Short mmCIF file of C-alpha atoms in Angstrom, two decimals:
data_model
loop_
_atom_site.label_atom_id
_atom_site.label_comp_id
_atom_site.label_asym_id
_atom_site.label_seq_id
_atom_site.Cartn_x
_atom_site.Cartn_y
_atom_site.Cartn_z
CA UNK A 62 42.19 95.90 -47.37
CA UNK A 63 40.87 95.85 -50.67
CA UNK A 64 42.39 92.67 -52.32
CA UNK A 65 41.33 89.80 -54.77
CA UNK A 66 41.50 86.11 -54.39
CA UNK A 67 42.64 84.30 -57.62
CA UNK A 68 43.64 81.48 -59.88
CA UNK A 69 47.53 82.31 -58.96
CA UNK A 70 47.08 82.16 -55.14
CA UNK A 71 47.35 79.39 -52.19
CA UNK A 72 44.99 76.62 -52.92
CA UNK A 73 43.39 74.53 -50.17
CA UNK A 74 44.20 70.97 -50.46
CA UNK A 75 41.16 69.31 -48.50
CA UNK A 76 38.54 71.59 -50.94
CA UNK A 77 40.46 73.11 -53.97
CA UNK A 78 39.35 76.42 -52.66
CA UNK A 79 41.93 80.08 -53.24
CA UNK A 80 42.98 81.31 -50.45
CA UNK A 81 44.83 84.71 -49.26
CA UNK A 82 47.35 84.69 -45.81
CA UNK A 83 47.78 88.83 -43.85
CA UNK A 84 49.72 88.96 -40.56
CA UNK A 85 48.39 91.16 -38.33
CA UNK A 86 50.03 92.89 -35.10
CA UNK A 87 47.57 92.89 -32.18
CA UNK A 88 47.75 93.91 -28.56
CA UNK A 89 45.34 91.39 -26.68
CA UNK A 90 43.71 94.08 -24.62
CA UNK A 91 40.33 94.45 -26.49
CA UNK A 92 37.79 92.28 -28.15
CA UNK A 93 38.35 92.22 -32.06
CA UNK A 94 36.25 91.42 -35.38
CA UNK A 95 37.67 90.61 -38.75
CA UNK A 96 35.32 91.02 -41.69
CA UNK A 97 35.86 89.67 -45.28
CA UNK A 98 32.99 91.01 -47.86
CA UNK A 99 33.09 90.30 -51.61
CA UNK A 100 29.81 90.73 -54.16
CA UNK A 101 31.71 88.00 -56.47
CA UNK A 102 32.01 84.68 -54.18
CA UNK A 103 31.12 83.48 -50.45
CA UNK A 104 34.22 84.06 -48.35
CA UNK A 105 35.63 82.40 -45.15
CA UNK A 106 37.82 83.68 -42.74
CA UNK A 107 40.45 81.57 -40.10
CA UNK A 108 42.34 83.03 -37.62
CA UNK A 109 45.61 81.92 -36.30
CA UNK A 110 47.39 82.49 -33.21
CA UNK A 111 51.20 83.57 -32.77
CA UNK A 112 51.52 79.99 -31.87
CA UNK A 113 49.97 78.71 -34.96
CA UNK A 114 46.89 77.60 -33.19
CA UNK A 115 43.69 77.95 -34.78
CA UNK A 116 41.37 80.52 -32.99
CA UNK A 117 38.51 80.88 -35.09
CA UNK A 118 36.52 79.96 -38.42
CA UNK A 119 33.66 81.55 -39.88
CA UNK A 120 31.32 80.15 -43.10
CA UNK A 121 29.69 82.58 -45.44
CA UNK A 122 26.19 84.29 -44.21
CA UNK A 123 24.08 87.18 -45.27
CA UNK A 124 24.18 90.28 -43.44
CA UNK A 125 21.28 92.58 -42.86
CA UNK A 126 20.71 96.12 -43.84
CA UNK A 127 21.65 96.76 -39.93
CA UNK A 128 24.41 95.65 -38.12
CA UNK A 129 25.58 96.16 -34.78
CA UNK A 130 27.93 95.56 -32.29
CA UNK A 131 31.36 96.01 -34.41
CA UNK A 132 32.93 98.96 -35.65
CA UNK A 133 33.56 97.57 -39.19
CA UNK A 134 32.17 97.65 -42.67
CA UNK A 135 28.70 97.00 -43.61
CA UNK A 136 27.58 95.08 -46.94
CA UNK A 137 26.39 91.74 -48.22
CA UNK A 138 27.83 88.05 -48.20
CA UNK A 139 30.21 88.13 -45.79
CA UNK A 140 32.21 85.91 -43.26
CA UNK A 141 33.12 86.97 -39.76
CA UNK A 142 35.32 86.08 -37.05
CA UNK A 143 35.09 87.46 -33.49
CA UNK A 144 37.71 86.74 -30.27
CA UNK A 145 39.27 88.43 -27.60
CA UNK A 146 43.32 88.18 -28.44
CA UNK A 147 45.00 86.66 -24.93
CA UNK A 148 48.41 88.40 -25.69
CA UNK A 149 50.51 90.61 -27.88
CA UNK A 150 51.66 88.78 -31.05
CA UNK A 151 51.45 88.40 -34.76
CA UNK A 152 47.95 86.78 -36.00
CA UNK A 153 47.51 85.22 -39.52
CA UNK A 154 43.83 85.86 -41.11
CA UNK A 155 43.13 83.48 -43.98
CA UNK A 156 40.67 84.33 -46.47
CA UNK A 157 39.29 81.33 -48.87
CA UNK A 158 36.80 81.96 -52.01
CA UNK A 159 34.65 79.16 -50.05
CA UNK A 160 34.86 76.18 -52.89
CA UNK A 161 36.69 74.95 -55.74
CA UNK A 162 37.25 77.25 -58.89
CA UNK A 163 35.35 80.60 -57.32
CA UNK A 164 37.82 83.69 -57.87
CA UNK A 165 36.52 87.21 -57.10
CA UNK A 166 37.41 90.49 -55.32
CA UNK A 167 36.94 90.96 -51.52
CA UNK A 168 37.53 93.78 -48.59
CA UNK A 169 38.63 92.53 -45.41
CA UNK A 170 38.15 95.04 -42.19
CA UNK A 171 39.15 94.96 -38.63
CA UNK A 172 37.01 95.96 -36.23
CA UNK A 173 37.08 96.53 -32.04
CA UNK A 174 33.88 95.09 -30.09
CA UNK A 175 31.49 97.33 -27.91
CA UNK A 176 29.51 96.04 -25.29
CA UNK A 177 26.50 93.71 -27.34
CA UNK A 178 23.88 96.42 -28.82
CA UNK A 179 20.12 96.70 -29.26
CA UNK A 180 18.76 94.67 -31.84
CA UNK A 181 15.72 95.45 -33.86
CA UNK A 182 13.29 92.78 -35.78
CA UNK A 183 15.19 92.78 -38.98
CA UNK A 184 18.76 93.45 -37.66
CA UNK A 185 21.44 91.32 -36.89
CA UNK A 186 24.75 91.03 -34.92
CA UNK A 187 27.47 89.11 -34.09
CA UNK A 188 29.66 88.71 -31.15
CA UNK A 189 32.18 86.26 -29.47
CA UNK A 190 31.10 84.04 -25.98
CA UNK A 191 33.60 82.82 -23.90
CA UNK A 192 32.40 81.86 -20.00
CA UNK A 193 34.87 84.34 -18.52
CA UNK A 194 32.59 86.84 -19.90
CA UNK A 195 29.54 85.39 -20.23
CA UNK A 196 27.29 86.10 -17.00
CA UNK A 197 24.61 84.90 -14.95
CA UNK A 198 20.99 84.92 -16.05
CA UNK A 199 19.41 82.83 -13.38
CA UNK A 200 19.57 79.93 -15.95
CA UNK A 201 22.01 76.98 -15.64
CA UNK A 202 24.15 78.43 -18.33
CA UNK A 203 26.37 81.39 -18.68
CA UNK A 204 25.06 84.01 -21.45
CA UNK A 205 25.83 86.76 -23.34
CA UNK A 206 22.36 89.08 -22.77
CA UNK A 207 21.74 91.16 -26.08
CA UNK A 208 19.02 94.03 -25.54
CA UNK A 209 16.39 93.37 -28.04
CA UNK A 210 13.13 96.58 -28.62
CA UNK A 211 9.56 95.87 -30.18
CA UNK A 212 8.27 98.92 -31.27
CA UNK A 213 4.82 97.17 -32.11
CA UNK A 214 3.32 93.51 -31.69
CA UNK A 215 5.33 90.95 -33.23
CA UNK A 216 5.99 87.67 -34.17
CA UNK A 217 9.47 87.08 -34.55
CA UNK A 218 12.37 84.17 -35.22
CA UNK A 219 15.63 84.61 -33.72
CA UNK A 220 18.27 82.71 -34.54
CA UNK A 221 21.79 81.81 -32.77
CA UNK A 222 24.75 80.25 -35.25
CA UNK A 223 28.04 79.58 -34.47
CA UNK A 224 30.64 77.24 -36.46
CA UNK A 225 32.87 77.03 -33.02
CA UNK A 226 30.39 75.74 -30.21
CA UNK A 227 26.91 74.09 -29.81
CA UNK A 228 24.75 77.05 -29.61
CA UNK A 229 21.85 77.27 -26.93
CA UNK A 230 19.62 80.10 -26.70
CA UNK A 231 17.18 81.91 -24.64
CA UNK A 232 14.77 84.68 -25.28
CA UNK A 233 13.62 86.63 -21.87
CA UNK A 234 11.57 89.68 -20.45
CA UNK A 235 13.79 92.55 -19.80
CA UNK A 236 12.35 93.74 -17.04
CA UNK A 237 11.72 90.20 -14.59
CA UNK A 238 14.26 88.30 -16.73
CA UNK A 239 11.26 85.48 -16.99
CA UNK A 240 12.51 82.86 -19.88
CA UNK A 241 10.04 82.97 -22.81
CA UNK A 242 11.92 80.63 -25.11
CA UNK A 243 14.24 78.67 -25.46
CA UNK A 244 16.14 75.86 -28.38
CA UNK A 245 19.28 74.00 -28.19
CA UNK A 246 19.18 72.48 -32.14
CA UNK A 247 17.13 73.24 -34.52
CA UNK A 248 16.63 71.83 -37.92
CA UNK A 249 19.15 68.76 -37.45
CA UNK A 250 22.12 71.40 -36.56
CA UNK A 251 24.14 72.53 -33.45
CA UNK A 252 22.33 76.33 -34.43
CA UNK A 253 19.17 77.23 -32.12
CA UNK A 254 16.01 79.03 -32.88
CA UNK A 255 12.72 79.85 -31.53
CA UNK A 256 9.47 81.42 -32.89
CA UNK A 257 7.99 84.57 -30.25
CA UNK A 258 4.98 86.49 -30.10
CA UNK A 259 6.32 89.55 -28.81
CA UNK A 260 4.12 92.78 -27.20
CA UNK A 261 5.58 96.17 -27.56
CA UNK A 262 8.63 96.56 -25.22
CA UNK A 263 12.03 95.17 -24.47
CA UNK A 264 13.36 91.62 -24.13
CA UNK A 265 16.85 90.41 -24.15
CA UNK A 266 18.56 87.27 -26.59
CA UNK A 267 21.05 85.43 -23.78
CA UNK A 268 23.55 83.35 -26.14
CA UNK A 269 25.69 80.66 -24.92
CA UNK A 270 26.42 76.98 -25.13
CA UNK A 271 25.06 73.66 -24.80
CA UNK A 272 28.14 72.09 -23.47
CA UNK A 273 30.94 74.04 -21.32
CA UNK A 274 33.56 75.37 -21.09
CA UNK A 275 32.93 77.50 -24.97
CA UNK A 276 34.57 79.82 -26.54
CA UNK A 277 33.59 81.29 -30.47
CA UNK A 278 31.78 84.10 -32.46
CA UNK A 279 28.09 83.94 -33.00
CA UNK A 280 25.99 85.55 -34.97
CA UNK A 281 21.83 86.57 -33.86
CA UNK A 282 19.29 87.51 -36.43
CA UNK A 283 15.92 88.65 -35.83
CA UNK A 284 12.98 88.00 -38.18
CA UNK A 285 9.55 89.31 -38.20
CA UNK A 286 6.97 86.93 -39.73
CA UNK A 287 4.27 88.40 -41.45
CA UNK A 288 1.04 85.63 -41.71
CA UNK A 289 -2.52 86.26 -41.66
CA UNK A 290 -4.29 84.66 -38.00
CA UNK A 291 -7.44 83.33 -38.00
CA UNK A 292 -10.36 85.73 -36.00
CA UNK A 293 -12.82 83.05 -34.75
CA UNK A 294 -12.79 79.07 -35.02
CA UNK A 295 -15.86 77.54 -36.93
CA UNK A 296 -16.55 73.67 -37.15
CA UNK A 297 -16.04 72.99 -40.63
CA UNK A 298 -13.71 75.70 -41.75
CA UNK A 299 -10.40 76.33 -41.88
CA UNK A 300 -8.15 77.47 -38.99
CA UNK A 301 -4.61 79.40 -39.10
CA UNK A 302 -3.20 80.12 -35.62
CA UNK A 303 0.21 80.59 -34.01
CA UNK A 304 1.50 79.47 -30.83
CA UNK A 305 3.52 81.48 -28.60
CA UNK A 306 4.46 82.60 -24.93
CA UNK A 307 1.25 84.26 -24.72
CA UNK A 308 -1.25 81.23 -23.48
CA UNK A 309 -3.44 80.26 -20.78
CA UNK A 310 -3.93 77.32 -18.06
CA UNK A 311 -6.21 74.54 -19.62
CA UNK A 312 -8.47 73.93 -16.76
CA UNK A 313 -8.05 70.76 -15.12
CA UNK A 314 -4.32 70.25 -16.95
CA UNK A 315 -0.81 71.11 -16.26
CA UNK A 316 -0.96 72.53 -19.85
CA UNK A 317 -1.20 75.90 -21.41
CA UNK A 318 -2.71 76.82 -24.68
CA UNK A 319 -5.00 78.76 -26.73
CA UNK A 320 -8.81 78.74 -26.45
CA UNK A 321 -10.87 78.25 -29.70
CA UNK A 322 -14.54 78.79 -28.64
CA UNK A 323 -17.44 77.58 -30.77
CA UNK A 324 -21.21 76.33 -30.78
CA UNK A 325 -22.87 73.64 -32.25
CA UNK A 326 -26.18 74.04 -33.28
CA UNK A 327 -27.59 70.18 -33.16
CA UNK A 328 -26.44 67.13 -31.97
CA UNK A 329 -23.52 65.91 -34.82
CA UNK A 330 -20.13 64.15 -35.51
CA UNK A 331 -17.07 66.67 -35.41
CA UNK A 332 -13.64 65.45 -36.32
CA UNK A 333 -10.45 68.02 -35.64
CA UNK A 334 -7.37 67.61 -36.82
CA UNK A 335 -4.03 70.36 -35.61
CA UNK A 336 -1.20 70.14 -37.47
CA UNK A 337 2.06 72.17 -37.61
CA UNK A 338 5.44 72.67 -39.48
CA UNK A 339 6.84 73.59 -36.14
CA UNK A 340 5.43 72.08 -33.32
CA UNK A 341 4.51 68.34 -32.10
CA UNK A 342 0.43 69.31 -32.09
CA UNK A 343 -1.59 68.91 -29.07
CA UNK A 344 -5.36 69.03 -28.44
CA UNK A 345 -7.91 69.67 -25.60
CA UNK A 346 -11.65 69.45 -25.93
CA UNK A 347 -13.86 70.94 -23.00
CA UNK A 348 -17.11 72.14 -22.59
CA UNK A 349 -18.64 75.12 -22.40
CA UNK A 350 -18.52 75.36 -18.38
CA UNK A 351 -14.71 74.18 -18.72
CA UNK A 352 -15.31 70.67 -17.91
CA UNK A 353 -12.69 68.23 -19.44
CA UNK A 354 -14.01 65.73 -22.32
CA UNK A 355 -10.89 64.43 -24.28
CA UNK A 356 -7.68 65.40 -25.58
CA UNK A 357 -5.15 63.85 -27.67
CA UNK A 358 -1.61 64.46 -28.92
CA UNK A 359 -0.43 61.91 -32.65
CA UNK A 360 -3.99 60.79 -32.86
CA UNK A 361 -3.89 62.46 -36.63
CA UNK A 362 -1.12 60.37 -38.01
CA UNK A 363 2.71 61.44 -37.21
CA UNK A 364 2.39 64.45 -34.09
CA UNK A 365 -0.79 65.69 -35.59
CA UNK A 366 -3.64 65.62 -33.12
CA UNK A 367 -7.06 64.80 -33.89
CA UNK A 368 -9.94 64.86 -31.92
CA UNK A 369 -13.08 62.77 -33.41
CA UNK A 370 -16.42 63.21 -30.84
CA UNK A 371 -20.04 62.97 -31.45
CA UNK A 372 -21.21 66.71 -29.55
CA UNK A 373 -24.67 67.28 -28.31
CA UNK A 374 -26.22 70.89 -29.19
CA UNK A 375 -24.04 74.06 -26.77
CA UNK A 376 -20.94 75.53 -26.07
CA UNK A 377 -17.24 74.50 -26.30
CA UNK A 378 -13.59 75.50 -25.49
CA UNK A 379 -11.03 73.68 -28.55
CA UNK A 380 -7.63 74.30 -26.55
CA UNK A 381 -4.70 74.28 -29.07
CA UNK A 382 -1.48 73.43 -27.58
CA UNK A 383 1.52 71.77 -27.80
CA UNK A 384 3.10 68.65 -26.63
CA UNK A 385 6.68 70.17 -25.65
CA UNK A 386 6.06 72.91 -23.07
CA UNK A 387 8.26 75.73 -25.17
CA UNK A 388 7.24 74.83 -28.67
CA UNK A 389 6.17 77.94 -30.64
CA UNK A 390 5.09 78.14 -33.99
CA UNK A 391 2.43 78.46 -36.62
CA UNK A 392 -0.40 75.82 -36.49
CA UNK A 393 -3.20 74.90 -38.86
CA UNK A 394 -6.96 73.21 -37.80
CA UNK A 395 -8.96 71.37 -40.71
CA UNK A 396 -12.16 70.51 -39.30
CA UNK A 397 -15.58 68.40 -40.91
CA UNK A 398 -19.28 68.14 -39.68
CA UNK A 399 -21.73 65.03 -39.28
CA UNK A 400 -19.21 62.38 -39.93
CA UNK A 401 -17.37 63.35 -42.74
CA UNK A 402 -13.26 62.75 -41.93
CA UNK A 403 -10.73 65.53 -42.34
CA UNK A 404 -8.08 64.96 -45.27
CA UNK A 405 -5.30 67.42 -44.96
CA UNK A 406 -3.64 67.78 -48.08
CA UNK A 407 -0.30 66.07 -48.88
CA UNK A 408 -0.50 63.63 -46.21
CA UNK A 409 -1.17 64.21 -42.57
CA UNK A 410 1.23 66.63 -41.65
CA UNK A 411 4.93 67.25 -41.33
CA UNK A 412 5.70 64.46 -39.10
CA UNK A 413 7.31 61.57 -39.77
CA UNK A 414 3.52 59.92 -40.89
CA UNK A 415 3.05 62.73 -43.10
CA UNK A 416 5.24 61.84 -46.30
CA UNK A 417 6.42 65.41 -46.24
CA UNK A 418 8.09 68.74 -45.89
CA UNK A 419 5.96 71.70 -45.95
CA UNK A 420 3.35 69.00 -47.53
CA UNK A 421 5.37 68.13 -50.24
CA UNK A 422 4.73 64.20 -50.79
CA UNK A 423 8.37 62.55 -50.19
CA UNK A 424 8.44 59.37 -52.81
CA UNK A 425 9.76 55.92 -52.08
CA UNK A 426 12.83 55.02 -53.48
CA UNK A 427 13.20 51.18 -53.44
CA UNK A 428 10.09 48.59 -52.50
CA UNK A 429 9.96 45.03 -50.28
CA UNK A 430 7.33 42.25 -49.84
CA UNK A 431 7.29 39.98 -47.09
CA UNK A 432 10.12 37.73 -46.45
CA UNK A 433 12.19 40.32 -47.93
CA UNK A 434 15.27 42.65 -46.46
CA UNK A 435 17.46 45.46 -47.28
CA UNK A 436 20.39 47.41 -46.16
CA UNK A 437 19.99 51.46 -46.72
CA UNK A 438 21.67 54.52 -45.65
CA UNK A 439 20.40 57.30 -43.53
CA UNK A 440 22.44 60.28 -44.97
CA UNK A 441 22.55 64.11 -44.73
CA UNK A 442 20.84 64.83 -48.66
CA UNK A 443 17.74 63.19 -47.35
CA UNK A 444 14.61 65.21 -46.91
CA UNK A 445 14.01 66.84 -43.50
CA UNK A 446 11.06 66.67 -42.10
CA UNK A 447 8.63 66.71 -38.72
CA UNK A 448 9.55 69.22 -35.58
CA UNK A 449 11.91 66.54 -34.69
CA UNK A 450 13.72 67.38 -37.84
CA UNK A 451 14.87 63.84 -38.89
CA UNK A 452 16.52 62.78 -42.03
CA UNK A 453 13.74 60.31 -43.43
CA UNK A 454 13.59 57.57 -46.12
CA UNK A 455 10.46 56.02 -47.79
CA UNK A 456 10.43 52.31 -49.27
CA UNK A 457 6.87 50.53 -49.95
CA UNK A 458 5.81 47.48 -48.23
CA UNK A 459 3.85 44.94 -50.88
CA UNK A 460 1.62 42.48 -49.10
CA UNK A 461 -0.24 40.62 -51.77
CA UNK A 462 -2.37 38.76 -49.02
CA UNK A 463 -3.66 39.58 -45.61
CA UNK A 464 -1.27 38.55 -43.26
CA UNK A 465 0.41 39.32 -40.09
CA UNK A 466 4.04 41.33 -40.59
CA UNK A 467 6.65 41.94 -38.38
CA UNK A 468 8.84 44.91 -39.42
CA UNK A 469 12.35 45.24 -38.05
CA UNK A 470 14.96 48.26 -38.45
CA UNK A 471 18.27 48.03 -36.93
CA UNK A 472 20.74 50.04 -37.03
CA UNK A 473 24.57 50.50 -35.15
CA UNK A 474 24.64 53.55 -35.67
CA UNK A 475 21.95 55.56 -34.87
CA UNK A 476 18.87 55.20 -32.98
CA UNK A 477 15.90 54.07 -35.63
CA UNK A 478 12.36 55.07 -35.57
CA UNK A 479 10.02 53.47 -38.00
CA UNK A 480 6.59 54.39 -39.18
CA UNK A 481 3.81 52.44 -41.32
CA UNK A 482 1.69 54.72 -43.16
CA UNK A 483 -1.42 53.28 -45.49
CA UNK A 484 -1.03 55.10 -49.24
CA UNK A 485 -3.36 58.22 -47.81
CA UNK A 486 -0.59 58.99 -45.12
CA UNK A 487 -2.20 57.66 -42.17
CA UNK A 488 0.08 56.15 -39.44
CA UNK A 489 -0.60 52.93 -39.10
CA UNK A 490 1.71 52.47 -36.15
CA UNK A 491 5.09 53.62 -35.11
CA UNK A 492 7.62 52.20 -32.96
CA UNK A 493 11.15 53.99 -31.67
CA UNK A 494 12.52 51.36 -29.04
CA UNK A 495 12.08 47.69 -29.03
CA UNK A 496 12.34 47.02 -25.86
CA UNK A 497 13.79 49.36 -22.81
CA UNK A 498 17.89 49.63 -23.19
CA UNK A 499 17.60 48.01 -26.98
CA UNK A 500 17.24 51.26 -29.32
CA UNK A 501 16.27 49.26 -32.79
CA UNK A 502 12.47 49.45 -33.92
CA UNK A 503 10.12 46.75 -34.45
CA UNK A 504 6.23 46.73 -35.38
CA UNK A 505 3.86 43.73 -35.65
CA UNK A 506 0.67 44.14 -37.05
CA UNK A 507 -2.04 42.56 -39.27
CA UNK A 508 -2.66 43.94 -42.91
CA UNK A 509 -4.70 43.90 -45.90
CA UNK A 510 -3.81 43.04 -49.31
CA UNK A 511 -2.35 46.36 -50.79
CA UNK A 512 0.68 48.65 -50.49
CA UNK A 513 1.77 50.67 -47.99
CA UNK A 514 5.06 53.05 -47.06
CA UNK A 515 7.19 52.84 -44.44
CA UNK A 516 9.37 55.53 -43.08
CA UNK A 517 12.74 54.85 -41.62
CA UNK A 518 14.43 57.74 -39.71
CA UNK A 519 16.11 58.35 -36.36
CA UNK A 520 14.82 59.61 -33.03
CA UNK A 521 16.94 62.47 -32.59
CA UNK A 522 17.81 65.07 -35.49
CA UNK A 523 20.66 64.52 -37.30
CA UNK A 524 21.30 61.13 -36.78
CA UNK A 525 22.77 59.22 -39.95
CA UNK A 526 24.15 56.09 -40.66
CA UNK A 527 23.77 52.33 -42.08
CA UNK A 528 20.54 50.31 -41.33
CA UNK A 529 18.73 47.22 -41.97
CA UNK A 530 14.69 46.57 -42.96
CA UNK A 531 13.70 43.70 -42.68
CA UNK A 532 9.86 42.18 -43.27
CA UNK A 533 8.11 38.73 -42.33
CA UNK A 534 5.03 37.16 -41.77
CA UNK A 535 4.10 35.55 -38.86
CA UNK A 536 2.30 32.32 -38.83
CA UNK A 537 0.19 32.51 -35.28
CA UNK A 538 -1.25 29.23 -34.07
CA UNK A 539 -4.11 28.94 -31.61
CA UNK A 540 -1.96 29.47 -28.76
CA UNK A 541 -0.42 32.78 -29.78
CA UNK A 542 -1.99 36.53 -29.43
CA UNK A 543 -0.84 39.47 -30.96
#
């Protein structure tokens, strides 16, 4: 159907957005795809059942320049809605411009499902899960196994969204069905994705569902990322690495990583810092003859690692790893010689410590000195930032004298996670839990004169609500220690 949404149709009275209404006849004995694609606004689609029930909703999304899995049209924005039709009966597809005061033309196609088809870096598909036919993976979940081919060596983001159900996915060899990777949320959503170094051959993307019983259409994509890896790791210079499935045992550690070999020529100071947009960084030192000498995972301020070690003259292993067994991502080492400190630009990092997103320096909106409180919100407009991807908020402590501070946030309604950073970025200290079965945050500590930021968030992604910062100084007598 080839049809136009305008100002004289149905308007939606929750959004002001147009909306069209088509009954459609269908005989419940096969899998079916609706389609709505318009160059002049974002559609969405709903689906009704004969008994007015609503079976599915889809939001707007860009489609690739392959598709598979439907027989349908093929173009760009689009909405989609997939489900299996459980009897014979008249359907109602709705079809909304998206938002208040967008008008445009639109074709909506129907579709019949095949069996899920190969995917390609670059393509995308989408299907519908439901457990009855979801199958058994040798995971704890039900999934819906799409064949995925690398033609050469990769590094790849799928990606698993669905508007109807809490998506989990799972990346896996074909052939032994061995789990490479795996995400529940990702980026504060109910959507999963994971970052894969991929050889040449074929793997399979098993969809399903955090929580069961699920039913909904999905959609998969498949990225390639294209990023330049460093050859060889040098004290002192840069590093640009990526982290995938491929890694090996850390001698004497449960861990498995990447080894950076290098020499030092004389007996100096070397200070390592890992950081990462997409993984909580982890770091092992050992010596040439694999022999452990430290390791360390926030030591760099938010879940940066640093390593800081005065190194006689000879060989050494720098493992880089992660502290989450399955994180994947790209990873970046700043390094410095004979007692000079590494300074990684825009703070320390993408963690909570590191003031940013991508190292973009996140301001402070409001400012307290001791004695002083505030109530804020935790909303959804916030930056994002860390692996944890938290909604964050900055405010700067003034302490116009030393003194020791005790920092509270409280919150009903999520559960808080604060962080002191000096003005460089540094993490000061961070606290999640005051005490075991109590999930507000607290941190004591003795300052300097001078200003500092702190960083209220949650523990878990997504988390918003109301919260309260509060900031005193102690007076200690003889008797008490810190």
């Amino acid at each position: 159907i080839s049809d136009r949404v305008g100002q004289g149709d149905y308007v939606n009275a929750v959004d002001g957005s147009a909306y069209r209404v088509y009954e459609v006849e269908l005989d419940g004995d096969e899998m079916v795809a609706f389609t709505a694609t318009s160059g002049e606004l974002a559609p969405r689609l709903s689906v009704y059942g004969p008994d007015g029930t609503l079976i599915g909703a889809s939001a707007a999304h860009q489609l690739t320049p392959h598709d598979h899995g439907y027989h349908g049209h093929h173009g760009s924005p689009r909405a989609t809605v997939v489900f299996e039709p459980h009897r014979r009966g008249s359907y109602l597809v709705v079809i909304s411009s998206g938002e208040s005061g967008q008008f445009g033309a639109f074709e909506l196609t129907m579709g019949t499902i095949d069996e899920p088809g190969t995917l390609r870096p670059g393509e995308s598909t989408d299907y519908y899960f439901q457990d009855g036919i979801a199958q058994n993976r040798g995971v704890i979940r039900p999934v819906i196994a799409h064949r995925l081919v690398v033609d050469e060596e990769a590094i790849v983001t799928v990606g698993l969204q669905s508007r109807e159900f809490d998506a989990y996915l799972y990346v896996a060899e074909a052939a032994t069905g061995q789990v490479l990777a795996e995400n529940d949320d990702w980026g504060g959503t109910s959507d999963s994705q994971v970052i894969v170094e991929l050889a040449p051959g074929e793997y399979e993307i098993w969809a399903s569902s955090f929580s069961l019983p699920a039913a909904g259409s999905y959609s998969i994509s498949v990225d390639e990322m294209r990023f330049e890896i460093s050859r060889e790791f040098h004290p002192g210079q840069p590093f640009d690495g990526f982290l995938g499935a491929q890694r090996e045992p850390i001698p004497g550690s449960n861990r498995t990583g990447i080894p950076l070999d290098f020499s030092i020529a004389q007996s100096t100071t070397v200070d390592i810092v890992m950081h990462s947009e997409d993984l909580d960084s982890y770091l092992v030192l050992a010596d040439g003859r694999g022999n452990y000498i430290t390791e360390d995972d926030d030591g760099g301020g938010g879940l940066n690692a640093r390593v800081r070690r005065e190194l006689a003259a000879g060989d050494y292993t720098l493992w880089a790893t992660s502290h989450g067994e399955h994180e994947m991502g790209r990873f970046q080492i700043e390094s410095a010689l004979g007692g000079d400190q590494v300074v990684v630009e825009g703070g320390m990092g993408p963690g909570v410590g590191g003031m940013g997103v991508g190292g973009q320096y996140i301001e402070a909106i409001d400012s307290l000195g001791l004695g002083e409180s505030l109530t804020g919100q935790l909303t959804t407009d916030l930056p994002v930032t860390g692996p944890r991807q938290t909604f964050v908020v900055y405010y700067e402590l003034e302490s116009v004298a030393d003194a020791v501070v005790q920092i509270d946030l409280t919150s009903r309604d999520f559960d808080t996670y604060l962080v002191l950073e000096n003005q460089a970025g540094q993490v000061l200290m961070e606290n999640d839990d005051l005490a075991q079965g109590n999930t507000d945050s607290r941190i004591t500590i003795e300052l300097e004169a001078g200003t500092y930021r702190l960083g209220v968030t949650s523990f878990a992604p997504g988390e918003v609500g109301e919260f309260e910062l509060q900031v005193e100084e102690l007076v200690l007598t003889n008797q008490q220690v810190l």
